[in-house]
mmCIF file of C-alpha atoms in Angstrom:
data_model
loop_
_atom_site.group_PDB
_atom_site.id
_atom_site.type_symbol
_atom_site.label_atom_id
_atom_site.label_comp_id
_atom_site.label_asym_id
_atom_site.label_seq_id
_atom_site.Cartn_x
_atom_site.Cartn_y
_atom_site.Cartn_z
ATOM 1 C CA MET A 70 0.000 0.000 0.000
ATOM 2 C CA PRO A 71 1.474 3.418 -0.949
ATOM 3 C CA THR A 72 2.452 6.127 1.519
ATOM 4 C CA LEU A 73 2.457 9.913 1.212
ATOM 5 C CA LEU A 74 5.137 11.825 3.137
ATOM 6 C CA LEU A 75 4.775 15.382 4.440
ATOM 7 C CA ARG A 76 7.460 17.622 5.924
ATOM 8 C CA LEU A 77 6.295 19.510 9.019
ATOM 9 C CA GLN A 78 9.043 21.917 9.936
ATOM 10 C CA GLY A 79 9.008 25.569 10.979
ATOM 11 C CA PRO A 80 9.876 28.090 13.703
ATOM 12 C CA LEU A 81 6.702 27.263 15.660
ATOM 13 C CA GLN A 82 4.201 24.426 15.667
ATOM 14 C CA SER A 83 1.250 23.659 17.958
ATOM 15 C CA TRP A 84 -0.739 20.423 18.007
ATOM 16 C CA GLY A 85 -3.390 20.719 20.691
ATOM 17 C CA THR A 86 -5.695 17.807 21.533
ATOM 18 C CA THR A 87 -6.800 18.387 25.135
ATOM 19 C CA SER A 88 -7.272 22.176 25.237
ATOM 20 C CA ARG A 89 -9.948 23.322 27.653
ATOM 21 C CA PHE A 90 -11.458 26.763 28.205
ATOM 22 C CA ASP A 91 -8.797 29.478 27.802
ATOM 23 C CA GLU A 92 -5.691 27.255 27.896
ATOM 24 C CA ARG A 93 -4.350 25.886 24.594
ATOM 25 C CA ASP A 94 -1.973 22.944 24.865
ATOM 26 C CA THR A 95 0.314 21.215 22.392
ATOM 27 C CA GLN A 96 1.363 17.598 22.000
ATOM 28 C CA LEU A 97 5.049 16.856 21.439
ATOM 29 C CA GLU A 98 4.260 15.422 17.984
ATOM 30 C CA PRO A 99 1.730 16.300 15.250
ATOM 31 C CA SER A 100 -1.851 15.238 15.959
ATOM 32 C CA LYS A 101 -3.890 13.377 13.361
ATOM 33 C CA SER A 102 -6.680 15.955 13.560
ATOM 34 C CA GLY A 103 -4.161 18.745 12.950
ATOM 35 C CA VAL A 104 -2.533 16.999 9.996
ATOM 36 C CA LEU A 105 -5.893 16.241 8.388
ATOM 37 C CA GLY A 106 -6.939 19.846 8.960
ATOM 38 C CA LEU A 107 -3.839 20.943 7.048
ATOM 39 C CA ILE A 108 -4.769 18.559 4.230
ATOM 40 C CA CYS A 109 -8.317 19.926 4.133
ATOM 41 C CA ALA A 110 -6.844 23.419 3.667
ATOM 42 C CA ALA A 111 -4.728 22.139 0.765
ATOM 43 C CA LEU A 112 -7.733 20.417 -0.847
ATOM 44 C CA GLY A 113 -10.062 23.361 -0.243
ATOM 45 C CA ARG A 114 -12.497 21.387 1.888
ATOM 46 C CA ASP A 115 -14.774 23.470 4.059
ATOM 47 C CA ARG A 116 -15.026 22.680 7.776
ATOM 48 C CA SER A 117 -18.590 21.434 7.232
ATOM 49 C CA GLU A 118 -17.578 18.799 4.655
ATOM 50 C CA PRO A 119 -17.085 15.108 5.572
ATOM 51 C CA VAL A 120 -13.566 13.839 6.293
ATOM 52 C CA ASP A 121 -14.292 10.105 6.505
ATOM 53 C CA ASP A 122 -11.940 9.243 3.638
ATOM 54 C CA LEU A 123 -9.084 11.217 5.211
ATOM 55 C CA ALA A 124 -9.712 9.808 8.687
ATOM 56 C CA ALA A 125 -9.433 6.264 7.252
ATOM 57 C CA LEU A 126 -5.771 6.875 6.337
ATOM 58 C CA THR A 127 -3.188 5.361 8.685
ATOM 59 C CA MET A 128 -0.759 7.955 10.046
ATOM 60 C CA GLY A 129 2.798 7.689 11.297
ATOM 61 C CA VAL A 130 5.272 10.308 12.489
ATOM 62 C CA ARG A 131 9.052 10.277 12.409
ATOM 63 C CA VAL A 132 10.608 12.648 14.912
ATOM 64 C CA ASP A 133 13.778 14.061 13.367
ATOM 65 C CA ARG A 134 14.212 16.911 15.841
ATOM 66 C CA GLU A 135 12.379 17.364 19.126
ATOM 67 C CA GLY A 136 10.831 20.765 19.646
ATOM 68 C CA VAL A 137 11.326 22.974 22.690
ATOM 69 C CA VAL A 138 8.018 23.720 24.437
ATOM 70 C CA LEU A 139 7.338 27.450 24.731
ATOM 71 C CA ARG A 140 4.604 29.135 26.766
ATOM 72 C CA ASP A 141 2.968 32.351 25.619
ATOM 73 C CA TYR A 142 -0.297 33.998 26.530
ATOM 74 C CA GLN A 143 -2.896 36.288 25.014
ATOM 75 C CA THR A 144 -5.347 38.631 26.680
ATOM 76 C CA ALA A 145 -8.856 39.556 25.613
ATOM 77 C CA THR A 146 -11.022 42.347 27.007
ATOM 78 C CA GLY A 147 -14.723 42.727 26.423
ATOM 79 C CA VAL A 148 -15.552 39.027 26.502
ATOM 80 C CA ILE A 149 -19.068 37.614 26.718
ATOM 81 C CA ASN A 150 -20.140 36.634 30.245
ATOM 82 C CA ALA A 151 -22.484 33.854 31.386
ATOM 83 C CA ALA A 152 -25.501 36.080 30.803
ATOM 84 C CA GLY A 153 -24.554 36.495 27.147
ATOM 85 C CA LYS A 154 -23.531 40.147 27.508
ATOM 86 C CA VAL A 155 -20.215 41.802 26.714
ATOM 87 C CA ASP A 156 -18.294 42.605 29.898
ATOM 88 C CA LEU A 157 -15.930 45.504 29.140
ATOM 89 C CA LYS A 158 -14.336 45.267 32.600
ATOM 90 C CA ARG A 159 -13.325 41.610 32.312
ATOM 91 C CA THR A 160 -9.948 40.571 30.907
ATOM 92 C CA VAL A 161 -9.242 36.929 30.152
ATOM 93 C CA VAL A 162 -5.691 35.544 30.067
ATOM 94 C CA SER A 163 -5.231 32.611 27.676
ATOM 95 C CA PRO A 164 -1.988 30.573 27.980
ATOM 96 C CA ARG A 165 -0.765 29.161 24.661
ATOM 97 C CA TYR A 166 1.847 26.418 24.209
ATOM 98 C CA TYR A 167 4.047 25.892 21.143
ATOM 99 C CA LEU A 168 6.864 23.690 19.877
ATOM 100 C CA SER A 169 9.890 25.648 18.722
ATOM 101 C CA ASP A 170 12.294 24.444 16.013
ATOM 102 C CA ALA A 171 10.844 20.926 15.649
ATOM 103 C CA ALA A 172 11.140 18.741 12.547
ATOM 104 C CA PHE A 173 8.720 15.917 11.733
ATOM 105 C CA LEU A 174 8.240 13.602 8.779
ATOM 106 C CA VAL A 175 4.594 12.490 8.636
ATOM 107 C CA GLY A 176 3.401 9.535 6.600
ATOM 108 C CA LEU A 177 -0.143 8.691 5.503
ATOM 109 C CA GLU A 178 -0.854 5.197 4.191
ATOM 110 C CA GLY A 179 -3.992 4.282 2.270
ATOM 111 C CA ASP A 180 -5.873 4.627 -1.002
ATOM 112 C CA SER A 181 -3.541 5.435 -3.904
ATOM 113 C CA LEU A 182 -5.916 7.789 -5.742
ATOM 114 C CA LEU A 183 -6.639 9.797 -2.596
ATOM 115 C CA LEU A 184 -2.949 10.093 -1.728
ATOM 116 C CA THR A 185 -2.178 11.270 -5.265
ATOM 117 C CA GLN A 186 -4.884 13.928 -4.994
ATOM 118 C CA ILE A 187 -3.486 15.123 -1.647
ATOM 119 C CA HIS A 188 0.069 15.179 -3.021
ATOM 120 C CA GLN A 189 -0.989 17.415 -5.900
ATOM 121 C CA ALA A 190 -2.972 19.679 -3.568
ATOM 122 C CA LEU A 191 0.002 20.145 -1.238
ATOM 123 C CA LYS A 192 2.012 21.470 -4.175
ATOM 124 C CA ARG A 193 -0.624 24.109 -4.962
ATOM 125 C CA PRO A 194 -2.783 24.426 -1.811
ATOM 126 C CA HIS A 195 -6.217 25.990 -2.050
ATOM 127 C CA TRP A 196 -5.786 27.831 1.269
ATOM 128 C CA PRO A 197 -2.629 28.694 3.232
ATOM 129 C CA LEU A 198 -1.165 25.815 5.234
ATOM 130 C CA SER A 199 -0.247 26.000 8.913
ATOM 131 C CA LEU A 200 1.336 23.734 11.495
ATOM 132 C CA GLY A 201 -1.529 23.360 13.941
ATOM 133 C CA ARG A 202 -2.473 27.034 14.301
ATOM 134 C CA LYS A 203 -2.875 29.737 11.686
ATOM 135 C CA GLY A 204 0.103 31.693 12.999
ATOM 136 C CA CYS A 205 2.461 28.690 12.716
ATOM 137 C CA LEU A 206 3.692 28.729 9.144
ATOM 138 C CA PRO A 207 5.741 25.916 7.591
ATOM 139 C CA SER A 208 9.261 26.576 6.401
ATOM 140 C CA PRO A 209 10.353 24.790 4.238
ATOM 141 C CA PRO A 210 7.193 23.678 2.383
ATOM 142 C CA VAL A 211 5.081 20.748 3.517
ATOM 143 C CA TYR A 212 5.125 19.373 -0.051
ATOM 144 C CA LEU A 213 7.891 16.908 -0.927
ATOM 145 C CA PRO A 214 8.377 16.299 -4.694
ATOM 146 C CA ASP A 215 9.260 12.660 -3.978
ATOM 147 C CA GLY A 216 6.774 12.335 -1.132
ATOM 148 C CA LEU A 217 4.556 9.731 -2.820
ATOM 149 C CA GLN A 218 6.260 6.422 -2.014
ATOM 150 C CA GLU A 219 5.350 2.987 -3.366
ATOM 151 C CA CYS A 220 5.896 1.180 -0.062
ATOM 152 C CA ASP A 221 4.292 0.776 3.318
ATOM 153 C CA LEU A 222 4.270 3.331 6.112
ATOM 154 C CA ILE A 223 7.160 1.996 8.185
ATOM 155 C CA ALA A 224 9.477 1.553 5.190
ATOM 156 C CA ALA A 225 8.688 5.021 3.816
ATOM 157 C CA LEU A 226 9.296 6.749 7.147
ATOM 158 C CA SER A 227 12.443 4.756 7.895
ATOM 159 C CA ASP A 228 14.156 5.202 4.533
ATOM 160 C CA TYR A 229 13.497 8.852 3.709
ATOM 161 C CA PRO A 230 16.510 11.196 4.194
ATOM 162 C CA GLU A 231 16.756 13.011 7.509
ATOM 163 C CA LEU A 232 15.096 16.438 7.735
ATOM 164 C CA SER A 233 17.162 17.694 10.655
ATOM 165 C CA ASP A 234 20.674 19.039 10.220
ATOM 166 C CA GLY A 235 21.766 16.784 13.069
ATOM 167 C CA ALA A 236 22.484 19.664 15.438
ATOM 168 C CA GLY A 237 21.195 18.967 18.956
ATOM 169 C CA ARG A 238 17.950 17.698 20.490
ATOM 170 C CA GLN A 239 17.916 14.795 18.039
ATOM 171 C CA VAL A 240 15.821 11.866 19.266
ATOM 172 C CA ARG A 241 14.816 9.948 16.167
ATOM 173 C CA ARG A 242 11.835 7.668 16.712
ATOM 174 C CA LEU A 243 8.630 6.532 15.029
ATOM 175 C CA LEU A 244 5.052 6.941 16.260
ATOM 176 C CA LEU A 245 2.620 4.629 14.492
ATOM 177 C CA GLU A 246 -1.089 3.920 14.685
ATOM 178 C CA ALA A 247 -1.637 0.495 16.223
ATOM 179 C CA SER A 248 -4.281 -1.797 17.697
ATOM 180 C CA GLU A 249 -3.043 -0.954 21.197
ATOM 181 C CA GLY A 250 -0.755 1.554 22.891
ATOM 182 C CA ALA A 251 -1.003 5.118 24.142
ATOM 183 C CA VAL A 252 -4.390 6.755 23.543
ATOM 184 C CA ARG A 253 -4.625 9.954 21.509
ATOM 185 C CA LEU A 254 -7.990 11.741 21.289
ATOM 186 C CA ASP A 255 -7.390 13.147 17.811
ATOM 187 C CA GLN A 256 -9.261 10.833 15.429
ATOM 188 C CA PRO A 257 -11.894 12.890 13.527
ATOM 189 C CA ILE A 258 -15.311 11.229 13.670
ATOM 190 C CA ALA A 259 -17.337 14.101 12.148
ATOM 191 C CA PRO A 260 -16.759 17.223 10.031
ATOM 192 C CA PHE A 261 -14.335 19.614 11.716
ATOM 193 C CA ALA A 262 -17.106 22.160 12.297
ATOM 194 C CA GLU A 263 -18.617 19.768 14.871
ATOM 195 C CA ARG A 264 -15.317 19.367 16.779
ATOM 196 C CA ARG A 265 -15.905 15.683 17.577
ATOM 197 C CA PHE A 266 -12.876 13.440 17.982
ATOM 198 C CA GLY A 267 -12.491 9.830 19.030
ATOM 199 C CA PRO A 268 -9.568 7.815 20.410
ATOM 200 C CA ARG A 269 -6.828 6.041 18.481
ATOM 201 C CA PHE A 270 -3.871 4.011 19.669
ATOM 202 C CA VAL A 271 -0.269 5.032 19.024
ATOM 203 C CA THR A 272 2.889 3.034 19.656
ATOM 204 C CA THR A 273 6.480 4.310 19.692
ATOM 205 C CA LEU A 274 9.251 2.374 17.952
ATOM 206 C CA PRO A 275 13.006 2.941 17.604
ATOM 207 C CA LEU A 276 14.064 4.015 14.149
ATOM 208 C CA GLU A 277 15.598 1.107 12.238
ATOM 209 C CA PRO A 278 16.635 1.351 8.558
ATOM 210 C CA GLN A 279 14.879 -1.077 6.246
ATOM 211 C CA GLU A 280 16.838 -3.716 4.330
ATOM 212 C CA ALA A 281 15.101 -2.886 1.049
ATOM 213 C CA PRO A 282 14.561 0.874 0.590
ATOM 214 C CA CYS A 283 11.403 1.801 -1.275
ATOM 215 C CA SER A 284 11.268 3.898 -4.412
#
């Protein structure tokens, strides 16, 4: 089964899955909901459109460079109170967490025609792409010219050249969807406008080169 590779690298990334109220968290690796949201932007899919075909893809992540967690905060004045009225005297502080200087190679395994469509869309995205939040822009591009690989997920992630320059904080490992493991609540089960996500299992493996590199 073919695999499509994406490069997620930039000054800041943020992959929240358990944010509540005014605090916005980030996972240490890209979330499936965040990656599929990026793909929807490339394809030009509205938040109200179904994502069942995208959610059926199997995702893996190769960590080439760990990010440094940063904490920032925003303030908002004139927020709506419990009575539904604007309170001009109330200021809300909202902590925001980011990953700085991280580098990830993400793989999606599944239907060949769908992966080809996504690959083409990443080259010329319909809407701007971001790494979890709109302010987190990718650099270099998410699109990889040779990103469509004719091999399975593990082989594609293991064999592709390293994204990191090898300078510091390098803990290379693979995170793969599995039948058991750590639970991530980032599996879309409805259009993104409904904000409904289910669990999926993720297992972590050491990075081991494959004996037969894929094309």
